PDB file of C-alpha atoms in Angstrom:
ATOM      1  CA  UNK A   1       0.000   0.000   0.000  1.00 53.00           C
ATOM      2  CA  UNK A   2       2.623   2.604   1.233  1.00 63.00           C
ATOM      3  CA  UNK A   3       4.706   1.417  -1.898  1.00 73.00           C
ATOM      4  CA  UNK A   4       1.948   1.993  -4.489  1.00 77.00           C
ATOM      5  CA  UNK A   5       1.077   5.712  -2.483  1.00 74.00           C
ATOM      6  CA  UNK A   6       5.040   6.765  -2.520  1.00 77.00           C
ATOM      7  CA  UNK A   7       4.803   5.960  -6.590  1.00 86.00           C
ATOM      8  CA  UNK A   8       1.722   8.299  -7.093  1.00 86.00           C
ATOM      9  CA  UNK A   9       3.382  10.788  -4.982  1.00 84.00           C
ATOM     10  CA  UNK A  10       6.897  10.285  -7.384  1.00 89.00           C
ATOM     11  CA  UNK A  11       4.222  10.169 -10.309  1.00 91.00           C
ATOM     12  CA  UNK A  12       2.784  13.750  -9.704  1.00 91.00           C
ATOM     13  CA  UNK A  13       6.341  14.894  -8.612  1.00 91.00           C
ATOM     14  CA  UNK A  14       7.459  14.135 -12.746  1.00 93.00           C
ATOM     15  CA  UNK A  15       3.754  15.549 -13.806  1.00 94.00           C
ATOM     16  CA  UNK A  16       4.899  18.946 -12.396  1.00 95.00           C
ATOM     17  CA  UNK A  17       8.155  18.922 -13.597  1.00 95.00           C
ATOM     18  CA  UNK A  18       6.724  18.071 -17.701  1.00 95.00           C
ATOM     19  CA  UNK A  19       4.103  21.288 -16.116  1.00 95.00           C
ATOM     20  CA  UNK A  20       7.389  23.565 -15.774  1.00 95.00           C
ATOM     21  CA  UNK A  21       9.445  22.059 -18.758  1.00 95.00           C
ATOM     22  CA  UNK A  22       5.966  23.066 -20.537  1.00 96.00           C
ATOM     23  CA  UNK A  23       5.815  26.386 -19.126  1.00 97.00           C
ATOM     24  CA  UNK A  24       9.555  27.332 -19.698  1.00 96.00           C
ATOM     25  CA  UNK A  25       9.236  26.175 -23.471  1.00 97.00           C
ATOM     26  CA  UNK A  26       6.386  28.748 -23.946  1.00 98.00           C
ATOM     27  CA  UNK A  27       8.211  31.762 -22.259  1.00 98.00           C
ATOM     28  CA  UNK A  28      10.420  31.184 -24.999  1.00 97.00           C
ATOM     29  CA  UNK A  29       8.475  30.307 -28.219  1.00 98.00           C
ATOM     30  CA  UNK A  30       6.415  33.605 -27.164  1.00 98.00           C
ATOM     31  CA  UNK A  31       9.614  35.757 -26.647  1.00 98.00           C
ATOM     32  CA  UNK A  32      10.442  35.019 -30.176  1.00 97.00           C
ATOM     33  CA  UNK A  33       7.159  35.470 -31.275  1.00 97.00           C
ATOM     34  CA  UNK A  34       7.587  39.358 -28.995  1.00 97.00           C
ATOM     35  CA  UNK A  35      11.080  39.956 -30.798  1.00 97.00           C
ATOM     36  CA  UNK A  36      10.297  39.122 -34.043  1.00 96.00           C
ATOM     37  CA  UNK A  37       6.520  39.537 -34.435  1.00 96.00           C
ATOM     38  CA  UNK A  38       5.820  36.110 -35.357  1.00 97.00           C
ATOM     39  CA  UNK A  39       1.981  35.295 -35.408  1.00 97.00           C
ATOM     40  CA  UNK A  40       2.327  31.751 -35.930  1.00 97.00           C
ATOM     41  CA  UNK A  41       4.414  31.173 -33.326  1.00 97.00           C
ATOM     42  CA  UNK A  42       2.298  33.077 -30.872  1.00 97.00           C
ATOM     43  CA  UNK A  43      -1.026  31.108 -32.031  1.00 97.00           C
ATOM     44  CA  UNK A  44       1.418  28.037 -31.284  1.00 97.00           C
ATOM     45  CA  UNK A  45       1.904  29.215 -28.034  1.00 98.00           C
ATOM     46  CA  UNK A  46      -1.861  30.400 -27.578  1.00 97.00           C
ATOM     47  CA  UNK A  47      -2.908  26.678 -28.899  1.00 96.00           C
ATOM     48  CA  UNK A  48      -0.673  25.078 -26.454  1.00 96.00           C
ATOM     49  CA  UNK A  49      -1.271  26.206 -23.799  1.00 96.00           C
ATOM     50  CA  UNK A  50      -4.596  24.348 -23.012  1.00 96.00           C
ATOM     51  CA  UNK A  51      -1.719  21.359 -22.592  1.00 95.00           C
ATOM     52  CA  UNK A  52      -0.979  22.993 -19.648  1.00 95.00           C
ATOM     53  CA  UNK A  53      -4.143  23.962 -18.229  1.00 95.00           C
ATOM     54  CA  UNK A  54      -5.504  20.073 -18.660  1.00 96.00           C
ATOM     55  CA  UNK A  55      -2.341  18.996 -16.785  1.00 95.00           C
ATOM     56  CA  UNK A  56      -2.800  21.250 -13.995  1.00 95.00           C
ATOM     57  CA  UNK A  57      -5.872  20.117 -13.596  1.00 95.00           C
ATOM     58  CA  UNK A  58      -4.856  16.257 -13.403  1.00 94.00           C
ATOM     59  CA  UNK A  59      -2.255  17.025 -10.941  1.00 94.00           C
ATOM     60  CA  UNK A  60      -4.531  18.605  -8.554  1.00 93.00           C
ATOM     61  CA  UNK A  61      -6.975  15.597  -8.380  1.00 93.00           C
ATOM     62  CA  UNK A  62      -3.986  13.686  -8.273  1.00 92.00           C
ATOM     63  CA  UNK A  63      -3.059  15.701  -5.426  1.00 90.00           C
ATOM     64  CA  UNK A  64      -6.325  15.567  -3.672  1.00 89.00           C
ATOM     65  CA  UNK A  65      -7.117  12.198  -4.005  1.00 87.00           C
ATOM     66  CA  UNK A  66      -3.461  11.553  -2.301  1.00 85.00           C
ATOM     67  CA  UNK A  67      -4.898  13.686   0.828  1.00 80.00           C
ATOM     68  CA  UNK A  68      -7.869  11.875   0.771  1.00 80.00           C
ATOM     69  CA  UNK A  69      -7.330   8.369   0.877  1.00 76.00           C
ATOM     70  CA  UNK A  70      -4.145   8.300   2.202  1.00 68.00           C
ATOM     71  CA  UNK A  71      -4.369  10.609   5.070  1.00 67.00           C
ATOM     72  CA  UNK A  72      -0.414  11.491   5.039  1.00 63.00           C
ATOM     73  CA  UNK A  73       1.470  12.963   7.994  1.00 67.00           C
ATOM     74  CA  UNK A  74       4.426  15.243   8.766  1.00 73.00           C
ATOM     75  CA  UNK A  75       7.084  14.878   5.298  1.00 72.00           C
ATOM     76  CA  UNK A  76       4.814  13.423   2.947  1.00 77.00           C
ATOM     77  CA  UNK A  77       2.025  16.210   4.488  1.00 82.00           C
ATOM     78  CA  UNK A  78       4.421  18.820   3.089  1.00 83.00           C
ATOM     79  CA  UNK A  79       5.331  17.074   0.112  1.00 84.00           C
ATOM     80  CA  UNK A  80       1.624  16.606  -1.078  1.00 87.00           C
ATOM     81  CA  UNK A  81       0.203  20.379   0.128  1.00 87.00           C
ATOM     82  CA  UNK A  82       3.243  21.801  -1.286  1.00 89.00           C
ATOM     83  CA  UNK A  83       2.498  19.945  -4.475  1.00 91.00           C
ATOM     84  CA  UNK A  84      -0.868  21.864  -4.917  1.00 93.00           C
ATOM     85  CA  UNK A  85       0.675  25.209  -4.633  1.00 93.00           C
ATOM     86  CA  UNK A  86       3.309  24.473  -7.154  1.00 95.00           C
ATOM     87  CA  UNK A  87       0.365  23.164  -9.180  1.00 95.00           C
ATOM     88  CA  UNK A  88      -0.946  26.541  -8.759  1.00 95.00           C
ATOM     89  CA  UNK A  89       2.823  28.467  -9.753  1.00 96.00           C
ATOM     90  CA  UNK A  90       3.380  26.573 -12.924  1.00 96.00           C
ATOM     91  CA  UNK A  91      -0.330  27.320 -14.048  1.00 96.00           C
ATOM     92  CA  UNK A  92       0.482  31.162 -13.592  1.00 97.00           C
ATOM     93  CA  UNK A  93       3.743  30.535 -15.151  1.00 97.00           C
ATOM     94  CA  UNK A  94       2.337  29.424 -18.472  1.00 97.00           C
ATOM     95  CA  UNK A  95      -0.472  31.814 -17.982  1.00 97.00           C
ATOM     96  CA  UNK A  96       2.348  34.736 -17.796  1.00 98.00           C
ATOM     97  CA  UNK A  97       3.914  33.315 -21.025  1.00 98.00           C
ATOM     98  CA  UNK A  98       0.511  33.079 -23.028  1.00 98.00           C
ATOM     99  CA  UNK A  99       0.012  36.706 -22.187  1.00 98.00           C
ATOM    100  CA  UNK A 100       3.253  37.863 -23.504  1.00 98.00           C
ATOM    101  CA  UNK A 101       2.234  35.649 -26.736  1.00 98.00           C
ATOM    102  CA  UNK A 102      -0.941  37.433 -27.022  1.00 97.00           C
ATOM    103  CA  UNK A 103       0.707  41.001 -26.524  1.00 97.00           C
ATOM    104  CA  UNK A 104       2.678  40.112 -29.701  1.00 97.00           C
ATOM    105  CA  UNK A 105      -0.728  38.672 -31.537  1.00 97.00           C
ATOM    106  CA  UNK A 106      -2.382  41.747 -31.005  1.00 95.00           C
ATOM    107  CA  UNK A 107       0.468  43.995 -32.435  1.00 94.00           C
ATOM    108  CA  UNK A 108       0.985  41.727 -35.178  1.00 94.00           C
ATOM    109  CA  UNK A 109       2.247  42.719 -38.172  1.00 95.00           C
ATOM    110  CA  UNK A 110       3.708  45.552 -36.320  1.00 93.00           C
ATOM    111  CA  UNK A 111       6.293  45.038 -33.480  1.00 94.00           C
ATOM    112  CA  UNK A 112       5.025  45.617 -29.870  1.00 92.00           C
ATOM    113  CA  UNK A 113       8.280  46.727 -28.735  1.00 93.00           C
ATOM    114  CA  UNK A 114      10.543  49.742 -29.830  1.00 93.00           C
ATOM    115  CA  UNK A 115      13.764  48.442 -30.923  1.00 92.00           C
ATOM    116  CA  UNK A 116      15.506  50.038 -28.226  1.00 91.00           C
ATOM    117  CA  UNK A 117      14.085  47.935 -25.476  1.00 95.00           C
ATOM    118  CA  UNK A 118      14.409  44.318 -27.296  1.00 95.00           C
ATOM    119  CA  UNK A 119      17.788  43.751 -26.005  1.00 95.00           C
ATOM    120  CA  UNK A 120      16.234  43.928 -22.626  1.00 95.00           C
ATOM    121  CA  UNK A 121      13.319  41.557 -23.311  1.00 97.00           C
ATOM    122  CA  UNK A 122      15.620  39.216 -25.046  1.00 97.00           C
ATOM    123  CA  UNK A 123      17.876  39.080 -22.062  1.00 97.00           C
ATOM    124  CA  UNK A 124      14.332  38.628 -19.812  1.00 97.00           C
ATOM    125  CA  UNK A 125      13.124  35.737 -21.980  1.00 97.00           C
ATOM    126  CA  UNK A 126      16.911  33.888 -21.775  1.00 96.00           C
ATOM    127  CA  UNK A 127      16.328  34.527 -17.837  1.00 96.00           C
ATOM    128  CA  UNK A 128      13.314  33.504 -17.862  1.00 96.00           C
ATOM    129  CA  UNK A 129      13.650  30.458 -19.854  1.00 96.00           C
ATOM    130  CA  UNK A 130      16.689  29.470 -17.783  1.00 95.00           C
ATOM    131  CA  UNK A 131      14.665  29.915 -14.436  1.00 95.00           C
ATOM    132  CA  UNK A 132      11.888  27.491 -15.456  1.00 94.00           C
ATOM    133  CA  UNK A 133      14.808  25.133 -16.542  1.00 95.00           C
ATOM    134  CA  UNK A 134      16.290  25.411 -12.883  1.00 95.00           C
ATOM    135  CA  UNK A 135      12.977  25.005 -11.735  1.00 95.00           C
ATOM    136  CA  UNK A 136      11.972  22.194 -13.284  1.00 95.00           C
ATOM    137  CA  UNK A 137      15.344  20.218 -12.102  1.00 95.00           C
ATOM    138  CA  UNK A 138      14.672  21.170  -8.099  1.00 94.00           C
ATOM    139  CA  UNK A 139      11.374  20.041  -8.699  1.00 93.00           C
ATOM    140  CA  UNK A 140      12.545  16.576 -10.123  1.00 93.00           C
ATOM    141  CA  UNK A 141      16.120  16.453  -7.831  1.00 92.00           C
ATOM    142  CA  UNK A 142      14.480  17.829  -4.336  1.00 89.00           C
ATOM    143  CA  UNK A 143      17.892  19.757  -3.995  1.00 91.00           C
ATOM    144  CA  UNK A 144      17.258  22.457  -1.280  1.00 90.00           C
ATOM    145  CA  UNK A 145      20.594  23.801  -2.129  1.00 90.00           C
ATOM    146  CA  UNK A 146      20.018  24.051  -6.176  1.00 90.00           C
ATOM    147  CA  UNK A 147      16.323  25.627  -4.873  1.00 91.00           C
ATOM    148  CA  UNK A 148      17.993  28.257  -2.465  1.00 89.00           C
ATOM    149  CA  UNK A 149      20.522  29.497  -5.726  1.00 89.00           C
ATOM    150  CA  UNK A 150      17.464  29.617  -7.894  1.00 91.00           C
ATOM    151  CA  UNK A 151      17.029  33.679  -6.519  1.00 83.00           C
ATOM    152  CA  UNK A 152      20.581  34.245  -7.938  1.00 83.00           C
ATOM    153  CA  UNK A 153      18.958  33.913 -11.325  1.00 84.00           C
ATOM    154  CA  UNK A 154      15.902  36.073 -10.504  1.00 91.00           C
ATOM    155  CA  UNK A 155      18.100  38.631  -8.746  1.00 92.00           C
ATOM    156  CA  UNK A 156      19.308  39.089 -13.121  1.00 92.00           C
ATOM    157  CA  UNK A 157      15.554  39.353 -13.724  1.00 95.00           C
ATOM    158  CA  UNK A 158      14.884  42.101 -11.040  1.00 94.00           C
ATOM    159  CA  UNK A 159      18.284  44.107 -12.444  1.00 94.00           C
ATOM    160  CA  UNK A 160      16.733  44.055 -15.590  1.00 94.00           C
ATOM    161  CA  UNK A 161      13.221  44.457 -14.643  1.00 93.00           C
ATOM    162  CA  UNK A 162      14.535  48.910 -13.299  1.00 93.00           C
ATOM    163  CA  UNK A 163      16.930  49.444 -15.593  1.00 92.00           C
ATOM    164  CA  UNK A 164      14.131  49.258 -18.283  1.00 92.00           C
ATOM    165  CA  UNK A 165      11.901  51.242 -16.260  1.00 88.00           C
ATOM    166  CA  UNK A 166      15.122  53.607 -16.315  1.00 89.00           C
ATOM    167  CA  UNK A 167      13.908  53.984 -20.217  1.00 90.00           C
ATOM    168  CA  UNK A 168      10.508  54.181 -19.710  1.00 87.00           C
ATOM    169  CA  UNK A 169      10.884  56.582 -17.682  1.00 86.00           C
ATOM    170  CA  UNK A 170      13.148  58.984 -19.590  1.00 83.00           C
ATOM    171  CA  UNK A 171      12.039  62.204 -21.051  1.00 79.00           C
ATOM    172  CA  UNK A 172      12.979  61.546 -24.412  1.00 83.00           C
ATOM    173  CA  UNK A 173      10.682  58.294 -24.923  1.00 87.00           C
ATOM    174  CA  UNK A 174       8.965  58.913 -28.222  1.00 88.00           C
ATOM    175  CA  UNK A 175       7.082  55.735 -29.035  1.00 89.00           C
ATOM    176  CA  UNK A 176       3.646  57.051 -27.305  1.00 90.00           C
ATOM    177  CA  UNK A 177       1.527  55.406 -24.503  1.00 90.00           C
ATOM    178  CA  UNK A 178       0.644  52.700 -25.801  1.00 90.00           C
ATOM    179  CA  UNK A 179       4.033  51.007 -26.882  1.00 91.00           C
ATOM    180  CA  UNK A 180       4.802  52.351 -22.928  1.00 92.00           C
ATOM    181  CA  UNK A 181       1.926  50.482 -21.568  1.00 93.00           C
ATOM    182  CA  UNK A 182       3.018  47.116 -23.719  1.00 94.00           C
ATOM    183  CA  UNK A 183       6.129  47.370 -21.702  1.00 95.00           C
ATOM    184  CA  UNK A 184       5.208  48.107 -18.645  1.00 95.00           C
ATOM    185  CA  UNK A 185       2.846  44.985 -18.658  1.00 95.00           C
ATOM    186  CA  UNK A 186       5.395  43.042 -20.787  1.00 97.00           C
ATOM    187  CA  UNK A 187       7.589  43.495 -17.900  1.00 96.00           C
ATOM    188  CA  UNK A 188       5.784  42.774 -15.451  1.00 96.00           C
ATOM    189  CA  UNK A 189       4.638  39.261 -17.164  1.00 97.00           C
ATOM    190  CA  UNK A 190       8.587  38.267 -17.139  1.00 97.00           C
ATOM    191  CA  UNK A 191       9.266  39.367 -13.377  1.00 96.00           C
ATOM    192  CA  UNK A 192       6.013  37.462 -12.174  1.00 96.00           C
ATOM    193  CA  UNK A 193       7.344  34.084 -14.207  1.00 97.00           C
ATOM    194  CA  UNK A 194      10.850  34.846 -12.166  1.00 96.00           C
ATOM    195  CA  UNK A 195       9.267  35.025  -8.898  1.00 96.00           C
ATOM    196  CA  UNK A 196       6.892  32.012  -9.496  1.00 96.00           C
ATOM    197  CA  UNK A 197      10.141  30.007 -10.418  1.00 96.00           C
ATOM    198  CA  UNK A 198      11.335  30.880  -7.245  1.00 95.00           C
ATOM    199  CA  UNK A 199       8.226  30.201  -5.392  1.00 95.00           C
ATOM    200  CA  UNK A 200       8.430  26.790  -6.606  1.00 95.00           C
ATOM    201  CA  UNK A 201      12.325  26.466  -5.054  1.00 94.00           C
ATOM    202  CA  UNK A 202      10.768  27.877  -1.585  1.00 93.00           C
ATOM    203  CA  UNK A 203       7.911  25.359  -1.793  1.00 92.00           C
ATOM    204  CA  UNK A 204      10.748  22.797  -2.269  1.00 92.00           C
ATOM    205  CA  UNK A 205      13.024  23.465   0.368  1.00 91.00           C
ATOM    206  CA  UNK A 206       9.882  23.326   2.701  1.00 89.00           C
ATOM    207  CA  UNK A 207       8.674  19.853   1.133  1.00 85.00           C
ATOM    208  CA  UNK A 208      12.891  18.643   2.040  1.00 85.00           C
ATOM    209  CA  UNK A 209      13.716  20.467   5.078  1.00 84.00           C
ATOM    210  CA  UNK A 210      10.153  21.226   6.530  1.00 80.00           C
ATOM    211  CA  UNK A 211      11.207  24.432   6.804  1.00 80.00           C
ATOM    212  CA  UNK A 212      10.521  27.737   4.498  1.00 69.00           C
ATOM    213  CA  UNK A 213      12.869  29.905   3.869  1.00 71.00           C
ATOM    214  CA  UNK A 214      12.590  33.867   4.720  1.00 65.00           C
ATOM    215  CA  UNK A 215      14.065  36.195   1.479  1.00 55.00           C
ATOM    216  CA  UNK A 216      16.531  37.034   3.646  1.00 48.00           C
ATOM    217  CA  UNK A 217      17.699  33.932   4.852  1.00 50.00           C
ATOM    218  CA  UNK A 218      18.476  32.573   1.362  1.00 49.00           C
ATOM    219  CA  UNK A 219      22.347  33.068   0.066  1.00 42.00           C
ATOM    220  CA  UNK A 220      22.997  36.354  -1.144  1.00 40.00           C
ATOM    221  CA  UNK A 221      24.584  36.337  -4.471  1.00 36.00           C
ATOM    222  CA  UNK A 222      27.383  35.604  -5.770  1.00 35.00           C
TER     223      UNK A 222
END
């Protein structure tokens, strides 16, 4: 009994991990769709992500059904509520990257972005993309110690995240309010998908060590 429970619980651990893989593979099929105002690849995106929706949805139940019949305690408590939050992070992680796909539909065949600020975005997507790649391994591994240098990587994000409100905010942007509001939200989409990434690391540290880190008490980089 315990052995067939401790394979569902490894079987939703490897569902999540496909969830993230899934997620980190549309951050950057829509980035390239953002950068080079490609509509097919942000329908692809669009279209695909329903893949991630229906999976979210089976690893809940999974979840749930886990809690109910098997009544867990203390490590495999954490590991199984834990799981349902992360459920809950990769959802808004693909979410993020379907609305930076559907940024780049709507502009379409124009660019959303002025040139100037698609050397920041491409550097946010590569972030990005790398985050739900480190993500996905500490979900798979359980290595509190990969998890707590996951915030390294977002610390890159947040850099970038003000220096390109440094442009938007300059006197001499001339590309109008509406290209300004595309990057404020645009932005914003790729710092949320950087903090989810590392919401999943927290939730794995707890699931390992039953205890959750404070910002402050993970290592400062490097």
């Amino acid at each position: 009994m315990r052995t067939a429970y401790h394979e569902q619980l490894e079987a939703l651990t490897t569902q999540l991990g496909d969830m993230c893989g899934l997620a980190g593979v549309a951050m950057e099929r829509a980035t390239q769709a953002l950068l080079q105002a490609d509509l097919a690849l942000a329908e692809q995106v669009i279209t695909d992500h329903e893949q991630i929706v229906a999976m979210s949805v089976r690893a809940e139940e999974a979840a749930f059904v886990l809690l109910a019949l098997q009544a867990p305690v203390a490590g495999d408590l954490r590991a199984i509520v834990s799981s349902i939050q992360i459920v809950a992070d990769v959802d808004r992680m693909g979410a993020l990257a379907l609305h930076v796909a559907k940024i780049a539909r709507r502009r379409h065949p124009q660019h959303a972005l002025p040139e100037e600020v698609n050397g920041y975005f491409a550097e946010m997507g590569r972030v990005a993309v790398e985050l739900g790649h480190s993500a996905q391994e500490v979900l798979l591994t359980r290595d509190p110690e990969k998890a707590a240098r996951i915030r390294e990587e977002d610390d890159a994000m947040d850099d970038l995240h003000r220096h390109l409100f440094t442009v938007l905010m300059d006197r001499e942007w001339r590309y109008g309010v509406a290209a300004a509001v595309d990057v404020t939200l645009l932005g914003r989409f790729y710092e949320r998908f950087a903090d989810h990434a590392v919401e999943i690391a927290r939730r794995v540290i707890f699931q390992v060590t039953g205890h959750a880190p404070e910002e402050e008490e993970l290592p400062a980089p490097r």
